[in-house]
Amino acid sequence: MIKVMRERHCKPDNGEELKKLLEELRSKALQRNGSYSFETLRSVDDHSVWLSIASWTFAEEWETWKNSPERQEIINKMVPLLSEPVRESVFEVAR
């Protein structure tokens, strides 16, 4: 299992729109093979910071979703709402 963490920094006044797009992304991701869970968190200290944590059974399934046109369409809508590039980290569960 892998965990994909993506940190996004939202421009002022774009939080609600970003939240809607993250909910759409979550909904579609959870329909994909290998998708296990998807959480969206917002920083308590800085409301412009959002963190998504997705769990996938295998890295290959994440890569398939990551590169899908369906996902890219949603991501393209997010880009103008962000104040800096997305930071992504992928971890595997230690056993």
XYZ file of N, CA and C in Angstrom:
285
model
N 0.841 -1.180 0.000
C 0.000 0.000 0.000
C 0.883 1.240 0.000
N 0.422 2.265 -0.711
C 1.121 3.545 -0.716
C 0.173 4.645 -0.250
N 0.778 5.726 0.231
C 0.043 6.935 0.614
C 0.601 8.072 -0.235
N -0.294 8.810 -0.851
C 0.092 9.959 -1.663
C -0.378 11.207 -0.940
N 0.577 12.086 -0.621
C 0.264 13.325 0.080
C 0.558 14.488 -0.846
N -0.443 15.325 -1.008
C -0.304 16.489 -1.883
C -0.695 17.733 -1.095
N 0.251 18.647 -0.986
C 0.021 19.902 -0.272
C -0.238 21.006 -1.284
N -1.355 21.710 -1.068
C -1.723 22.803 -1.955
C -1.861 24.084 -1.143
N -1.423 25.190 -1.740
C -1.569 26.505 -1.131
C -2.523 27.312 -2.005
N -3.644 27.662 -1.417
C -4.733 28.321 -2.131
C -4.584 29.845 -2.061
N -4.887 30.502 -3.180
C -4.931 31.962 -3.174
C -6.092 32.416 -2.289
N -5.997 33.642 -1.752
C -7.090 34.162 -0.913
C -8.432 34.109 -1.647
N -9.460 33.784 -0.900
C -10.847 33.754 -1.394
C -11.147 32.642 -2.391
N -10.255 31.681 -2.554
C -10.503 30.567 -3.469
C -10.715 29.247 -2.742
N -10.780 29.275 -1.423
C -10.878 28.062 -0.630
C -12.111 27.229 -0.920
N -13.261 27.866 -1.047
C -14.500 27.102 -1.286
C -14.481 26.429 -2.650
N -13.975 27.116 -3.653
C -13.889 26.519 -4.990
C -12.901 25.356 -4.991
N -11.766 25.535 -4.311
C -10.793 24.452 -4.218
C -11.406 23.251 -3.496
N -12.140 23.514 -2.426
C -12.782 22.433 -1.678
C -13.724 21.633 -2.578
N -14.526 22.319 -3.388
C -15.438 21.636 -4.307
C -14.682 20.753 -5.288
N -13.589 21.262 -5.828
C -12.800 20.486 -6.783
C -12.121 19.295 -6.106
N -11.660 19.479 -4.883
C -11.065 18.359 -4.147
C -12.109 17.289 -3.835
N -13.325 17.704 -3.557
C -14.402 16.732 -3.329
C -14.710 15.958 -4.609
N -14.710 16.651 -5.734
C -14.925 15.986 -7.022
C -13.795 15.004 -7.318
N -12.571 15.440 -7.057
C -11.408 14.578 -7.258
C -11.500 13.336 -6.385
N -11.863 13.526 -5.140
C -12.016 12.416 -4.204
C -13.058 11.424 -4.704
N -14.204 11.939 -5.091
C -15.296 11.095 -5.556
C -14.876 10.230 -6.748
N -14.211 10.838 -7.691
C -13.784 10.098 -8.881
C -12.641 9.138 -8.576
N -11.722 9.553 -7.709
C -10.597 8.680 -7.356
C -11.075 7.415 -6.661
N -12.062 7.559 -5.782
C -12.541 6.410 -5.023
C -13.283 5.395 -5.890
N -13.610 5.772 -7.113
C -14.240 4.847 -8.052
C -13.207 4.020 -8.824
N -11.947 4.382 -8.694
C -10.891 3.714 -9.458
C -10.400 2.459 -8.754
N -9.955 1.495 -9.549
C -9.349 0.283 -8.991
C -8.121 0.651 -8.170
N -8.033 0.075 -6.989
C -6.866 0.277 -6.147
C -6.953 1.445 -5.191
N -7.946 2.305 -5.382
C -8.114 3.435 -4.475
C -8.728 2.931 -3.180
N -8.095 3.257 -2.081
C -8.510 2.725 -0.789
C -9.177 3.790 0.074
N -8.585 4.979 0.114
C -9.164 6.082 0.884
C -8.621 7.404 0.365
N -9.307 8.487 0.712
C -8.914 9.815 0.260
C -9.424 10.812 1.284
N -8.507 11.527 1.920
C -8.865 12.540 2.916
C -8.415 13.908 2.440
N -9.176 14.914 2.794
C -8.786 16.292 2.535
C -8.749 17.019 3.866
N -7.616 17.642 4.153
C -7.418 18.363 5.406
C -7.081 19.823 5.106
N -7.479 20.698 6.025
C -7.162 22.120 5.910
C -6.425 22.532 7.175
N -5.358 23.275 7.018
C -4.553 23.700 8.152
C -5.361 24.563 9.120
N -5.198 24.286 10.394
C -5.845 25.081 11.433
C -5.167 26.444 11.542
N -3.860 26.458 11.358
C -3.084 27.690 11.528
C -3.091 28.589 10.297
N -3.212 27.988 9.117
C -3.157 28.749 7.870
C -4.185 28.149 6.915
N -5.333 28.780 6.800
C -6.430 28.228 6.001
C -6.154 28.182 4.506
N -5.025 28.721 4.087
C -4.684 28.622 2.665
C -3.995 27.292 2.343
N -3.637 26.531 3.364
C -2.908 25.272 3.162
C -3.870 24.093 3.256
N -3.868 23.290 2.210
C -4.718 22.099 2.111
C -3.828 20.884 1.894
N -4.199 19.771 2.507
C -3.441 18.530 2.367
C -4.400 17.411 1.974
N -4.063 16.719 0.910
C -4.824 15.542 0.495
C -3.967 14.321 0.773
N -4.591 13.306 1.367
C -3.896 12.044 1.639
C -4.727 10.929 1.020
N -4.150 10.281 0.029
C -4.844 9.192 -0.663
C -4.076 7.899 -0.442
N -4.813 6.828 -0.219
C -4.210 5.501 -0.068
C -4.557 4.668 -1.295
N -3.538 4.008 -1.818
C -3.691 3.169 -3.004
C -3.062 1.809 -2.713
N -3.660 0.782 -3.268
C -3.145 -0.570 -3.055
C -1.745 -0.721 -3.641
N -1.558 -0.225 -4.875
C -0.261 -0.340 -5.555
C 0.095 0.986 -6.224
N 1.381 1.265 -6.334
C 1.857 2.492 -6.975
C 1.389 2.578 -8.424
N 1.312 1.452 -9.110
C 0.907 1.445 -10.510
C -0.529 1.963 -10.678
N -1.379 1.626 -9.717
C -2.768 2.103 -9.789
C -2.834 3.612 -9.567
N -2.003 4.103 -8.661
C -1.912 5.555 -8.448
C -1.422 6.226 -9.717
N -0.387 5.683 -10.332
C 0.175 6.289 -11.546
C -0.857 6.326 -12.677
N -1.650 5.263 -12.787
C -2.698 5.231 -13.809
C -3.699 6.350 -13.572
N -4.133 6.514 -12.334
C -5.062 7.596 -11.994
C -4.393 8.950 -12.178
N -3.172 9.096 -11.716
C -2.446 10.367 -11.811
C -2.371 10.858 -13.256
N -2.199 9.942 -14.181
C -2.024 10.303 -15.582
C -3.313 10.268 -16.397
N -4.438 10.029 -15.749
C -5.701 9.907 -16.480
C -6.225 11.278 -16.927
N -6.854 11.336 -18.094
C -7.458 12.593 -18.557
C -8.545 13.089 -17.606
N -9.277 12.187 -16.997
C -10.340 12.547 -16.063
C -9.775 13.343 -14.879
N -8.667 12.864 -14.311
C -8.027 13.567 -13.204
C -7.419 14.881 -13.676
N -6.771 14.843 -14.829
C -6.092 16.033 -15.333
C -7.072 17.178 -15.577
N -8.279 16.850 -15.986
C -9.301 17.873 -16.207
C -9.606 18.628 -14.909
N -9.713 17.898 -13.806
C -9.983 18.531 -12.504
C -8.771 19.325 -12.039
N -7.592 18.748 -12.188
C -6.352 19.426 -11.780
C -6.197 20.747 -12.531
N -6.505 20.743 -13.815
C -6.390 21.973 -14.611
C -7.295 23.080 -14.086
N -8.430 22.726 -13.515
C -9.326 23.720 -12.921
C -8.769 24.259 -11.605
N -7.948 23.455 -10.924
C -7.370 23.865 -9.639
C -6.210 24.842 -9.802
N -5.443 24.682 -10.835
C -4.191 25.436 -10.997
C -4.373 26.943 -10.802
N -5.378 27.572 -11.407
C -5.516 29.029 -11.211
C -5.872 29.441 -9.779
N -6.337 28.490 -8.980
C -6.735 28.785 -7.606
C -5.551 28.744 -6.640
N -4.411 28.235 -7.101
C -3.269 27.994 -6.218
C -2.240 29.106 -6.295
N -1.575 29.338 -5.173
C -0.566 30.399 -5.107
C 0.849 29.876 -5.345
N 1.003 28.559 -5.379
C 2.319 27.966 -5.639
C 2.131 26.534 -6.140
N 3.187 25.959 -6.695
C 3.072 24.585 -7.199
C 2.727 23.591 -6.082
N 2.034 22.538 -6.473
C 1.650 21.475 -5.536
C 2.901 20.694 -5.143
N 2.984 20.363 -3.852
C 4.069 19.505 -3.357
C 3.505 18.107 -3.179
N 4.181 17.137 -3.779
C 3.704 15.752 -3.709
C 4.763 14.855 -3.091
N 4.313 13.978 -2.196
C 5.179 12.957 -1.608
C 4.422 11.642 -1.654
N 5.127 10.590 -2.020
C 4.534 9.254 -2.052
C 5.308 8.372 -1.077
N 4.574 7.716 -0.197
C 5.173 6.855 0.829
C 4.598 5.452 0.693
N 5.413 4.481 1.059
C 4.889 3.128 1.148
C 4.751 2.769 2.614
N 3.793 1.910 2.905
C 3.568 1.492 4.275
C 4.728 0.586 4.697
N 5.379 0.938 5.804
C 6.502 0.141 6.318
C 5.946 -1.137 6.935
N 6.573 -2.227 6.613
C 6.133 -3.520 7.151
C 7.272 -4.194 7.862
